[in-house]
């Protein structure tokens, strides 16, 4: 069923990162992948106007530690958004479920508690090949996460102004 009803207003964030301060949290585990995600994120931030001096990278041992570092950055008041970068690869370890789930849940919880956007740029893949594909030059989850962070900062600013 269709209707002629149209919302009175619509709001969307612009992808213009000029003047934005961004925190990145990057896992060292599977650093072959996470360094590629970091390159992608850095490129995405630069392309959309974020200055190098407004970006800080915090390294953590693995994805399980990302939420606490991201939340600490978020509450510091020093960052407009935080981008979480990690790679959890299932391989043949049962550890996957104990790391990937809590990482995603912790990030969501941290952004809801702090009101600071924390973007989930953490790959959760079945194998290394998939992780390489999603951290490449053309398809890079880190680059996508950078764009999302900038858009969300602007969207939340507009929504807070009412
Ligand atoms: N950490 C990751 O970032 N990716 C993984 O694939 C991974 N696996 O498979 O175990 C992983 N484990 C380490 C974990 O994140 C913690 O650093 C560690 O358990 C200490 O708390």
PDB file of C-alpha atoms and ligand atoms in Angstrom:
ATOM      1  CA  UNK A   1       0.000   0.000   0.000  1.00  0.00           C
ATOM      2  CA  UNK A   2       1.403   3.390  -0.894  1.00  0.00           C
ATOM      3  CA  UNK A   3       0.597   6.750   0.639  1.00  0.00           C
ATOM      4  CA  UNK A   4       1.158  10.375  -0.271  1.00  0.00           C
ATOM      5  CA  UNK A   5       2.455  11.079   3.233  1.00  0.00           C
ATOM      6  CA  UNK A   6       5.876  12.767   3.200  1.00  0.00           C
ATOM      7  CA  UNK A   7       8.040  13.625   6.233  1.00  0.00           C
ATOM      8  CA  UNK A   8       8.114  17.355   6.945  1.00  0.00           C
ATOM      9  CA  UNK A   9      11.879  17.373   7.082  1.00  0.00           C
ATOM     10  CA  UNK A  10      14.752  15.081   6.401  1.00  0.00           C
ATOM     11  CA  UNK A  11      18.263  15.233   7.809  1.00  0.00           C
ATOM     12  CA  UNK A  12      21.499  13.657   6.659  1.00  0.00           C
ATOM     13  CA  UNK A  13      25.138  14.162   7.608  1.00  0.00           C
ATOM     14  CA  UNK A  14      27.561  15.680   5.118  1.00  0.00           C
ATOM     15  CA  UNK A  15      30.884  13.981   4.490  1.00  0.00           C
ATOM     16  CA  UNK A  16      33.077  16.989   5.189  1.00  0.00           C
ATOM     17  CA  UNK A  17      35.691  16.266   7.839  1.00  0.00           C
ATOM     18  CA  UNK A  18      37.345  19.683   7.982  1.00  0.00           C
ATOM     19  CA  UNK A  19      38.117  20.583  11.599  1.00  0.00           C
ATOM     20  CA  UNK A  20      37.024  17.184  12.941  1.00  0.00           C
ATOM     21  CA  UNK A  21      39.153  15.417  15.562  1.00  0.00           C
ATOM     22  CA  UNK A  22      39.260  11.675  15.078  1.00  0.00           C
ATOM     23  CA  UNK A  23      40.559   8.873  17.309  1.00  0.00           C
ATOM     24  CA  UNK A  24      41.500   5.562  15.756  1.00  0.00           C
ATOM     25  CA  UNK A  25      41.835   2.356  17.765  1.00  0.00           C
ATOM     26  CA  UNK A  26      43.744  -0.324  15.909  1.00  0.00           C
ATOM     27  CA  UNK A  27      44.314  -3.949  16.907  1.00  0.00           C
ATOM     28  CA  UNK A  28      47.809  -5.423  16.475  1.00  0.00           C
ATOM     29  CA  UNK A  29      46.446  -8.986  16.156  1.00  0.00           C
ATOM     30  CA  UNK A  30      46.404  -9.877  12.421  1.00  0.00           C
ATOM     31  CA  UNK A  31      48.387  -6.722  11.720  1.00  0.00           C
ATOM     32  CA  UNK A  32      48.856  -7.741   8.095  1.00  0.00           C
ATOM     33  CA  UNK A  33      45.172  -6.819   7.787  1.00  0.00           C
ATOM     34  CA  UNK A  34      44.804  -4.063  10.372  1.00  0.00           C
ATOM     35  CA  UNK A  35      47.622  -1.996   8.867  1.00  0.00           C
ATOM     36  CA  UNK A  36      45.764  -2.161   5.545  1.00  0.00           C
ATOM     37  CA  UNK A  37      42.590  -1.013   7.291  1.00  0.00           C
ATOM     38  CA  UNK A  38      44.545   1.808   8.901  1.00  0.00           C
ATOM     39  CA  UNK A  39      45.895   2.881   5.490  1.00  0.00           C
ATOM     40  CA  UNK A  40      42.341   2.862   4.141  1.00  0.00           C
ATOM     41  CA  UNK A  41      40.998   4.859   7.080  1.00  0.00           C
ATOM     42  CA  UNK A  42      43.833   7.389   6.847  1.00  0.00           C
ATOM     43  CA  UNK A  43      43.197   7.804   3.160  1.00  0.00           C
ATOM     44  CA  UNK A  44      39.444   8.235   3.751  1.00  0.00           C
ATOM     45  CA  UNK A  45      40.032  10.872   6.422  1.00  0.00           C
ATOM     46  CA  UNK A  46      42.490  12.779   4.238  1.00  0.00           C
ATOM     47  CA  UNK A  47      40.248  12.693   1.160  1.00  0.00           C
ATOM     48  CA  UNK A  48      37.372  14.122   3.200  1.00  0.00           C
ATOM     49  CA  UNK A  49      39.343  16.981   4.714  1.00  0.00           C
ATOM     50  CA  UNK A  50      40.525  15.751   8.128  1.00  0.00           C
ATOM     51  CA  UNK A  51      43.973  17.122   9.065  1.00  0.00           C
ATOM     52  CA  UNK A  52      46.784  14.806  10.168  1.00  0.00           C
ATOM     53  CA  UNK A  53      47.279  16.758  13.400  1.00  0.00           C
ATOM     54  CA  UNK A  54      43.650  16.100  14.345  1.00  0.00           C
ATOM     55  CA  UNK A  55      44.080  12.317  14.236  1.00  0.00           C
ATOM     56  CA  UNK A  56      45.436  10.042  16.988  1.00  0.00           C
ATOM     57  CA  UNK A  57      45.989   6.293  16.645  1.00  0.00           C
ATOM     58  CA  UNK A  58      45.826   4.108  19.762  1.00  0.00           C
ATOM     59  CA  UNK A  59      47.193   0.568  19.322  1.00  0.00           C
ATOM     60  CA  UNK A  60      45.725  -2.297  21.331  1.00  0.00           C
ATOM     61  CA  UNK A  61      46.760  -5.982  21.454  1.00  0.00           C
ATOM     62  CA  UNK A  62      43.605  -7.325  19.789  1.00  0.00           C
ATOM     63  CA  UNK A  63      39.949  -6.745  19.002  1.00  0.00           C
ATOM     64  CA  UNK A  64      38.900  -7.733  22.500  1.00  0.00           C
ATOM     65  CA  UNK A  65      40.664  -4.626  23.873  1.00  0.00           C
ATOM     66  CA  UNK A  66      39.168  -2.228  21.304  1.00  0.00           C
ATOM     67  CA  UNK A  67      35.992  -1.271  23.238  1.00  0.00           C
ATOM     68  CA  UNK A  68      37.747  -0.068  26.396  1.00  0.00           C
ATOM     69  CA  UNK A  69      40.271   2.001  24.444  1.00  0.00           C
ATOM     70  CA  UNK A  70      37.545   3.405  22.187  1.00  0.00           C
ATOM     71  CA  UNK A  71      35.369   4.321  25.150  1.00  0.00           C
ATOM     72  CA  UNK A  72      38.299   5.989  26.911  1.00  0.00           C
ATOM     73  CA  UNK A  73      38.958   8.084  23.815  1.00  0.00           C
ATOM     74  CA  UNK A  74      35.266   8.914  23.514  1.00  0.00           C
ATOM     75  CA  UNK A  75      34.884  10.138  27.124  1.00  0.00           C
ATOM     76  CA  UNK A  76      38.087  12.186  26.963  1.00  0.00           C
ATOM     77  CA  UNK A  77      36.256  14.907  25.040  1.00  0.00           C
ATOM     78  CA  UNK A  78      39.221  15.142  22.667  1.00  0.00           C
ATOM     79  CA  UNK A  79      37.569  13.420  19.712  1.00  0.00           C
ATOM     80  CA  UNK A  80      34.456  14.028  17.641  1.00  0.00           C
ATOM     81  CA  UNK A  81      34.402  10.372  16.588  1.00  0.00           C
ATOM     82  CA  UNK A  82      36.358   7.189  17.128  1.00  0.00           C
ATOM     83  CA  UNK A  83      37.043   4.540  14.501  1.00  0.00           C
ATOM     84  CA  UNK A  84      37.672   0.966  15.621  1.00  0.00           C
ATOM     85  CA  UNK A  85      39.871  -1.135  13.339  1.00  0.00           C
ATOM     86  CA  UNK A  86      40.520  -4.818  13.862  1.00  0.00           C
ATOM     87  CA  UNK A  87      40.517  -8.202  12.170  1.00  0.00           C
ATOM     88  CA  UNK A  88      38.939 -11.268  13.689  1.00  0.00           C
ATOM     89  CA  UNK A  89      39.496 -14.279  11.462  1.00  0.00           C
ATOM     90  CA  UNK A  90      37.686 -17.479  12.280  1.00  0.00           C
ATOM     91  CA  UNK A  91      40.256 -19.874  10.851  1.00  0.00           C
ATOM     92  CA  UNK A  92      39.952 -22.906  13.033  1.00  0.00           C
ATOM     93  CA  UNK A  93      39.903 -21.222  16.436  1.00  0.00           C
ATOM     94  CA  UNK A  94      36.862 -21.282  18.691  1.00  0.00           C
ATOM     95  CA  UNK A  95      38.226 -18.007  20.093  1.00  0.00           C
ATOM     96  CA  UNK A  96      36.447 -16.157  17.245  1.00  0.00           C
ATOM     97  CA  UNK A  97      33.077 -16.039  18.976  1.00  0.00           C
ATOM     98  CA  UNK A  98      34.589 -14.930  22.254  1.00  0.00           C
ATOM     99  CA  UNK A  99      36.394 -12.037  20.562  1.00  0.00           C
ATOM    100  CA  UNK A 100      34.152 -10.854  17.694  1.00  0.00           C
ATOM    101  CA  UNK A 101      30.855 -10.695  19.606  1.00  0.00           C
ATOM    102  CA  UNK A 102      32.128  -8.831  22.669  1.00  0.00           C
ATOM    103  CA  UNK A 103      34.083  -6.447  20.429  1.00  0.00           C
ATOM    104  CA  UNK A 104      30.981  -5.504  18.417  1.00  0.00           C
ATOM    105  CA  UNK A 105      28.768  -5.354  21.480  1.00  0.00           C
ATOM    106  CA  UNK A 106      31.307  -3.327  23.481  1.00  0.00           C
ATOM    107  CA  UNK A 107      31.674  -0.783  20.693  1.00  0.00           C
ATOM    108  CA  UNK A 108      27.925  -0.343  20.350  1.00  0.00           C
ATOM    109  CA  UNK A 109      27.544  -0.010  24.108  1.00  0.00           C
ATOM    110  CA  UNK A 110      30.369   2.552  24.282  1.00  0.00           C
ATOM    111  CA  UNK A 111      28.910   4.774  21.576  1.00  0.00           C
ATOM    112  CA  UNK A 112      25.437   4.659  23.125  1.00  0.00           C
ATOM    113  CA  UNK A 113      26.801   5.450  26.585  1.00  0.00           C
ATOM    114  CA  UNK A 114      29.048   8.306  25.469  1.00  0.00           C
ATOM    115  CA  UNK A 115      27.060   9.814  22.602  1.00  0.00           C
ATOM    116  CA  UNK A 116      30.259   9.869  20.557  1.00  0.00           C
ATOM    117  CA  UNK A 117      30.052   7.905  17.303  1.00  0.00           C
ATOM    118  CA  UNK A 118      32.337   4.868  17.398  1.00  0.00           C
ATOM    119  CA  UNK A 119      32.478   3.226  14.007  1.00  0.00           C
ATOM    120  CA  UNK A 120      32.792  -0.533  13.638  1.00  0.00           C
ATOM    121  CA  UNK A 121      35.660  -0.990  11.195  1.00  0.00           C
ATOM    122  CA  UNK A 122      36.411  -4.470  12.459  1.00  0.00           C
ATOM    123  CA  UNK A 123      36.516  -7.270   9.929  1.00  0.00           C
ATOM    124  CA  UNK A 124      35.003 -10.570  11.004  1.00  0.00           C
ATOM    125  CA  UNK A 125      35.786 -13.103   8.323  1.00  0.00           C
ATOM    126  CA  UNK A 126      35.936 -16.830   7.778  1.00  0.00           C
ATOM    127  CA  UNK A 127      39.477 -16.764   6.417  1.00  0.00           C
ATOM    128  CA  UNK A 128      42.491 -14.636   5.529  1.00  0.00           C
ATOM    129  CA  UNK A 129      41.500 -14.385   1.874  1.00  0.00           C
ATOM    130  CA  UNK A 130      38.223 -12.655   2.745  1.00  0.00           C
ATOM    131  CA  UNK A 131      40.050 -10.326   5.115  1.00  0.00           C
ATOM    132  CA  UNK A 132      42.519  -9.380   2.358  1.00  0.00           C
ATOM    133  CA  UNK A 133      39.652  -8.701  -0.059  1.00  0.00           C
ATOM    134  CA  UNK A 134      37.944  -6.330   2.409  1.00  0.00           C
ATOM    135  CA  UNK A 135      41.107  -4.435   3.224  1.00  0.00           C
ATOM    136  CA  UNK A 136      42.261  -3.824  -0.345  1.00  0.00           C
ATOM    137  CA  UNK A 137      42.628  -0.715  -2.436  1.00  0.00           C
ATOM    138  CA  UNK A 138      39.179  -0.857  -4.002  1.00  0.00           C
ATOM    139  CA  UNK A 139      37.197  -2.396  -1.182  1.00  0.00           C
ATOM    140  CA  UNK A 140      38.532  -1.232   2.164  1.00  0.00           C
ATOM    141  CA  UNK A 141      36.432  -1.360   5.313  1.00  0.00           C
ATOM    142  CA  UNK A 142      38.778   1.150   6.985  1.00  0.00           C
ATOM    143  CA  UNK A 143      38.120   3.724   4.291  1.00  0.00           C
ATOM    144  CA  UNK A 144      34.386   3.107   4.572  1.00  0.00           C
ATOM    145  CA  UNK A 145      34.620   3.524   8.363  1.00  0.00           C
ATOM    146  CA  UNK A 146      36.327   6.918   7.955  1.00  0.00           C
ATOM    147  CA  UNK A 147      33.502   8.160   5.753  1.00  0.00           C
ATOM    148  CA  UNK A 148      30.894   6.827   8.185  1.00  0.00           C
ATOM    149  CA  UNK A 149      32.592   8.558  11.131  1.00  0.00           C
ATOM    150  CA  UNK A 150      32.570  11.948   9.394  1.00  0.00           C
ATOM    151  CA  UNK A 151      28.961  11.568   8.282  1.00  0.00           C
ATOM    152  CA  UNK A 152      27.829  10.566  11.789  1.00  0.00           C
ATOM    153  CA  UNK A 153      29.600  13.500  13.463  1.00  0.00           C
ATOM    154  CA  UNK A 154      27.793  15.903  11.167  1.00  0.00           C
ATOM    155  CA  UNK A 155      24.441  14.117  11.482  1.00  0.00           C
ATOM    156  CA  UNK A 156      24.551  14.159  15.298  1.00  0.00           C
ATOM    157  CA  UNK A 157      25.506  17.852  15.288  1.00  0.00           C
ATOM    158  CA  UNK A 158      22.488  18.641  13.120  1.00  0.00           C
ATOM    159  CA  UNK A 159      20.142  16.498  15.228  1.00  0.00           C
ATOM    160  CA  UNK A 160      21.355  18.105  18.474  1.00  0.00           C
ATOM    161  CA  UNK A 161      20.632  21.553  17.087  1.00  0.00           C
ATOM    162  CA  UNK A 162      17.051  20.376  16.479  1.00  0.00           C
TER     163      UNK A 162
HETATM  164  N1  LIG B   1      42.263 -10.797  18.334  1.00  0.00           N
HETATM  165  C1  LIG B   1      41.970 -10.277  17.121  1.00  0.00           C
HETATM  166  O1  LIG B   1      41.996  -9.044  16.959  1.00  0.00           O
HETATM  167  N2  LIG B   1      41.642 -11.097  16.085  1.00  0.00           N
HETATM  168  C2  LIG B   1      41.573 -12.457  16.224  1.00  0.00           C
HETATM  169  O2  LIG B   1      41.272 -13.155  15.215  1.00  0.00           O
HETATM  170  C3  LIG B   1      41.869 -13.031  17.489  1.00  0.00           C
HETATM  171  N3  LIG B   1      41.805 -14.477  17.662  1.00  0.00           N
HETATM  172  O3  LIG B   1      41.453 -15.183  16.720  1.00  0.00           O
HETATM  173  O4  LIG B   1      42.102 -14.989  18.715  1.00  0.00           O
HETATM  174  C4  LIG B   1      42.226 -12.151  18.550  1.00  0.00           C
HETATM  175  N4  LIG B   1      42.532 -12.629  19.773  1.00  0.00           N
HETATM  176  C5  LIG B   1      43.171 -11.815  20.793  1.00  0.00           C
HETATM  177  C6  LIG B   1      42.176 -11.008  21.618  1.00  0.00           C
HETATM  178  O5  LIG B   1      41.637  -9.939  20.864  1.00  0.00           O
HETATM  179  C7  LIG B   1      42.833 -10.400  22.875  1.00  0.00           C
HETATM  180  O6  LIG B   1      43.851  -9.515  22.497  1.00  0.00           O
HETATM  181  C8  LIG B   1      43.422 -11.451  23.819  1.00  0.00           C
HETATM  182  O7  LIG B   1      42.461 -12.479  24.086  1.00  0.00           O
HETATM  183  C9  LIG B   1      43.821 -10.782  25.172  1.00  0.00           C
HETATM  184  O8  LIG B   1      42.686 -10.232  25.830  1.00  0.00           O
END
